[in-house]
Short mmCIF file of C-alpha atoms in Angstrom, two decimals:
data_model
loop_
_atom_site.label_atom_id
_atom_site.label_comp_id
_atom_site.label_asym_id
_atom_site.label_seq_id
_atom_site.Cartn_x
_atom_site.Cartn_y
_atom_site.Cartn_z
CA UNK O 1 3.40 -25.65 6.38
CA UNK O 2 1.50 -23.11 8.16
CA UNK O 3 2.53 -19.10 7.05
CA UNK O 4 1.45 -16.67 9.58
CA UNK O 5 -0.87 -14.13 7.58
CA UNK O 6 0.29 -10.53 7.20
CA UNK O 7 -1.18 -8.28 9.79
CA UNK O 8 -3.11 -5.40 8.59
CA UNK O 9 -0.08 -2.68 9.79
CA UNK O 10 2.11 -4.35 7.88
CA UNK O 11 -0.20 -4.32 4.65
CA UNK O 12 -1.23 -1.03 5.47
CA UNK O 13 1.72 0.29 4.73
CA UNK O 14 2.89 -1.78 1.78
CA UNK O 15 3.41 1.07 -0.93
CA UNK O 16 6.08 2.52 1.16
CA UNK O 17 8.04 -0.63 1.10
CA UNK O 18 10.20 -2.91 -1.11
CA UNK O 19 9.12 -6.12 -0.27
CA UNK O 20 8.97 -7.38 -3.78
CA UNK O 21 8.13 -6.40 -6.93
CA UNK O 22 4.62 -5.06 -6.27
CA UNK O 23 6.12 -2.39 -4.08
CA UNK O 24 8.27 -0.91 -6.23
CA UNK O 25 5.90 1.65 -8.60
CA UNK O 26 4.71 3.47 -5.24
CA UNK O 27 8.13 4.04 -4.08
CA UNK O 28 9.69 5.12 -7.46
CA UNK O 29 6.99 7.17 -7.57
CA UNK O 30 7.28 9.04 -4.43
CA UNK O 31 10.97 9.02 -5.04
CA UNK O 32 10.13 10.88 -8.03
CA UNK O 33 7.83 13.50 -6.75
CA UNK O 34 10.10 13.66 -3.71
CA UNK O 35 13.07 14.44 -6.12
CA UNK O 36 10.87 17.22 -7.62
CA UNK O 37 9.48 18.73 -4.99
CA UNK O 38 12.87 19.42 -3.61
CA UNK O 39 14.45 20.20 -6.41
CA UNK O 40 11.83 22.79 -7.21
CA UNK O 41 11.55 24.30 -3.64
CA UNK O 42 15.68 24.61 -3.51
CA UNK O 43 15.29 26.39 -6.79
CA UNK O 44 12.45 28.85 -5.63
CA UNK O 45 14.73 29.32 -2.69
CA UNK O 46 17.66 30.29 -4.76
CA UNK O 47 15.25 32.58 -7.12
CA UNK O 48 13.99 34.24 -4.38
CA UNK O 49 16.85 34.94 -2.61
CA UNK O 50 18.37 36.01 -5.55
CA UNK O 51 15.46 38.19 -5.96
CA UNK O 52 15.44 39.82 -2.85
CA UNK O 53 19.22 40.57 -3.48
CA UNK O 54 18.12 42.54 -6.83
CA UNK O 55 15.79 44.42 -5.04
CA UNK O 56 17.96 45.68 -2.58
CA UNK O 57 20.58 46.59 -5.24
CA UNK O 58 17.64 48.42 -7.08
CA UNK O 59 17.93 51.03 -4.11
CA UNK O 60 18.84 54.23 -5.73
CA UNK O 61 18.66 53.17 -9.31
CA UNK O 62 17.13 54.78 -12.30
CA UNK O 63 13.73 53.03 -13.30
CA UNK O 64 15.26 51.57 -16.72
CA UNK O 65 17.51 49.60 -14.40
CA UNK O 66 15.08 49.25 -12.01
CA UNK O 67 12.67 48.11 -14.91
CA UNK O 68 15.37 45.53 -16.69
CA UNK O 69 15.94 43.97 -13.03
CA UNK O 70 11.90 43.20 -12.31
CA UNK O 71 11.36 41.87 -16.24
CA UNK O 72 14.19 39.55 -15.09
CA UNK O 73 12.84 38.20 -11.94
CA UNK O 74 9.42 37.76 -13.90
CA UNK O 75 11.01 35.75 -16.54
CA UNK O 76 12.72 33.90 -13.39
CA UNK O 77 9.94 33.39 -11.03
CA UNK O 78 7.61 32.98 -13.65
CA UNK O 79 8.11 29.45 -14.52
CA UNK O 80 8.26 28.45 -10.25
CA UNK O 81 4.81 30.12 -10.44
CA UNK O 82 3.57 27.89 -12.89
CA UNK O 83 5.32 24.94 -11.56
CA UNK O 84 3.46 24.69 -8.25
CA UNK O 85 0.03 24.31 -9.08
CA UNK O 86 1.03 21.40 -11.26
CA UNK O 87 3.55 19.72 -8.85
CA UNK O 88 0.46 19.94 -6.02
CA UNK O 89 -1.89 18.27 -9.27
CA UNK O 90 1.22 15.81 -9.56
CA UNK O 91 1.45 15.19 -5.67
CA UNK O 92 -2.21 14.70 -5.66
CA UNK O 93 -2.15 12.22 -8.30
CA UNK O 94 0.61 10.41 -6.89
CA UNK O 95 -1.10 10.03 -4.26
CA UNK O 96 -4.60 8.78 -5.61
CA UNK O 97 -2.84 6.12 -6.79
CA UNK O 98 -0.78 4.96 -3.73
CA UNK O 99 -4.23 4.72 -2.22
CA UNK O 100 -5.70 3.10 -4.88
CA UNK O 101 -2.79 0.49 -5.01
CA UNK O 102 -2.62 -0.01 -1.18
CA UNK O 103 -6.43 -0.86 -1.53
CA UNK O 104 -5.62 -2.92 -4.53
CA UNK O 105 -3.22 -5.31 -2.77
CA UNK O 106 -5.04 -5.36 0.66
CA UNK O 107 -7.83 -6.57 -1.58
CA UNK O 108 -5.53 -9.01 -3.29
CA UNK O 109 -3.67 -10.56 -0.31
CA UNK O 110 -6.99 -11.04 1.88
CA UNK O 111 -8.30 -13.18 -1.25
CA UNK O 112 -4.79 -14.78 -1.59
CA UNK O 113 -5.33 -15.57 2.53
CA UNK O 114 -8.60 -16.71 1.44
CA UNK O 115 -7.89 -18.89 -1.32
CA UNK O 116 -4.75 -20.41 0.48
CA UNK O 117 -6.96 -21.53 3.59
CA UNK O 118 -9.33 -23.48 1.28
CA UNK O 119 -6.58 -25.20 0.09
CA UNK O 120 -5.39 -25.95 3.62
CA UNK O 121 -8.56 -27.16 4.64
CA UNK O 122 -9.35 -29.37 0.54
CA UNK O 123 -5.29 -30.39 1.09
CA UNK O 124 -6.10 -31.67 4.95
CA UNK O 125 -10.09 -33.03 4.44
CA UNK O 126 -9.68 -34.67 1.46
CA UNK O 127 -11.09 -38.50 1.33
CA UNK O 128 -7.79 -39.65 -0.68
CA UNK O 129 -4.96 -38.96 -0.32
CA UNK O 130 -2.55 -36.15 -1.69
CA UNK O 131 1.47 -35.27 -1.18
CA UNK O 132 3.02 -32.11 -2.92
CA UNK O 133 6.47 -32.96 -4.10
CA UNK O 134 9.20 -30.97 -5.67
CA UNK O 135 10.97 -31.77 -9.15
CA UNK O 136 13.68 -33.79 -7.77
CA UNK O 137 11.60 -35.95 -5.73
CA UNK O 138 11.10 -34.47 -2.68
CA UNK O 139 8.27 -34.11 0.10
CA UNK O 140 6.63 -30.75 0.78
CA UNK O 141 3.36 -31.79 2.48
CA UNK O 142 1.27 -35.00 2.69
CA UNK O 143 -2.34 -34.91 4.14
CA UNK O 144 -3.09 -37.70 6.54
CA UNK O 145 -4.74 -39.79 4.61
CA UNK O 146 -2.08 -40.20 1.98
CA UNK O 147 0.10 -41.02 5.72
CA UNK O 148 -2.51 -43.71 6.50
CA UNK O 149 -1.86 -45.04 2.83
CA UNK O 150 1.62 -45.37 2.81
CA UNK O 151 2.14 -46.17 6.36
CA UNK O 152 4.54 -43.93 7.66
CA UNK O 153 4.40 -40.79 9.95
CA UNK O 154 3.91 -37.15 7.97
CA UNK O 155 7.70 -36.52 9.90
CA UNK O 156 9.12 -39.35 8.12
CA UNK O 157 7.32 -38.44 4.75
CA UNK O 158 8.76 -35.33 5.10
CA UNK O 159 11.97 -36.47 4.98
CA UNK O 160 12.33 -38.55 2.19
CA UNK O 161 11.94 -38.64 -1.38
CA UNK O 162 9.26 -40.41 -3.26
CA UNK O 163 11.83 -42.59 -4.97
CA UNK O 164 12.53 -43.96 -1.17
CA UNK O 165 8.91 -45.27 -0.94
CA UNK O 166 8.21 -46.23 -4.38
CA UNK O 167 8.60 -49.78 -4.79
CA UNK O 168 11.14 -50.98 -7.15
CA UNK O 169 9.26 -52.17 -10.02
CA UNK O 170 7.28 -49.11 -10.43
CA UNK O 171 10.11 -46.54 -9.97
CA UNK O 172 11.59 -46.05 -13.34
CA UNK O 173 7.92 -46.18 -14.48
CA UNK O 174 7.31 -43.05 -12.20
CA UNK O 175 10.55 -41.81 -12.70
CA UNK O 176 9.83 -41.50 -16.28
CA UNK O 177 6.70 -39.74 -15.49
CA UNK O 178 8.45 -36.56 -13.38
CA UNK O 179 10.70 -36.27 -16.66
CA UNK O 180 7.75 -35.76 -18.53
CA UNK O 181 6.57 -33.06 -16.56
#
């Protein structure tokens, strides 16, 4: 069974996907930093506006007022000050490691590509010859040689189970092998 290798777009962009469970940290991740970003910008938004509105009630005020409305939009904006040098540290970080993982599984899949055509290529060269089966019996592949062995065509391999070609007198003997696996 031949599996068409991923092309590099698709692995390129891997971390922003959730095509199993490798995918899922980058994602949650970005979700996360997404989450804060906007919750932090919707806040400065509000503080700011809300700002602004202070100030332009602070027209014509006495400067205790005036002074008791700035302390307050220190102790407001203060914190969102603070907050976005860290959330660009956390956004950079965040994103270090997307790239690192992206590299990480490009790396893995090309040696998974790798290590899958050597088996195609032991599985279909081999001097003896070799069938994958399933638990209940069934074929999944047979090189040609194990074909040439048993005498019948890799379509009608295929579609039988090994208990079909097994003579008789050696079934229950095998049989009692698969249980023991």
């Amino acid at each position: 069974m031949n599996r068409p290798r991923p092309s590099r777009e698709k692995v390129a962009f891997a971390p922003l996907s959730i095509r199993g469970s490798a995918g899922v940290f980058p994602v949650k991740a970005f979700s996360a930093a997404l989450i804060v970003t906007l919750a932090l910008l919707a806040g400065s938004a509000w503080y700011v506006w809300g700002a602004y509105r202070d100030l332009e009630a602070m027209r014509g005020q006495t400067e205790v007022v005036k002074q008791e409305q700035v302390d307050r939009a220190r102790r407001v904006l203060g914190p969102i000050v603070f907050a976005a040098p860290v959330l660009l540290i956390a956004w950079f970080a965040v994103l270090r490691a997307a790239r690192k993982y992206s590299a990480e599984r490009r790396r893995c899949e090309a040696e998974l590509g790798e290590s899958e055509e050597r088996f195609r290529v032991i599985f279909d060269h081999a001097a003896i010859g070799i069938a994958l089966t399933t638990p209940d019996g069934r074929f999944l592949r047979a090189n040609q040689r194990y074909c040439d062995m048993i005498g019948y065509d890799r379509e009608e391999i295929l579609a039988c189970k090994y208990a079909d070609i097994t003579h008789p007198d050696d079934l229950e003997r095998n049989l009692e092998y698969a249980r023991q696996f």
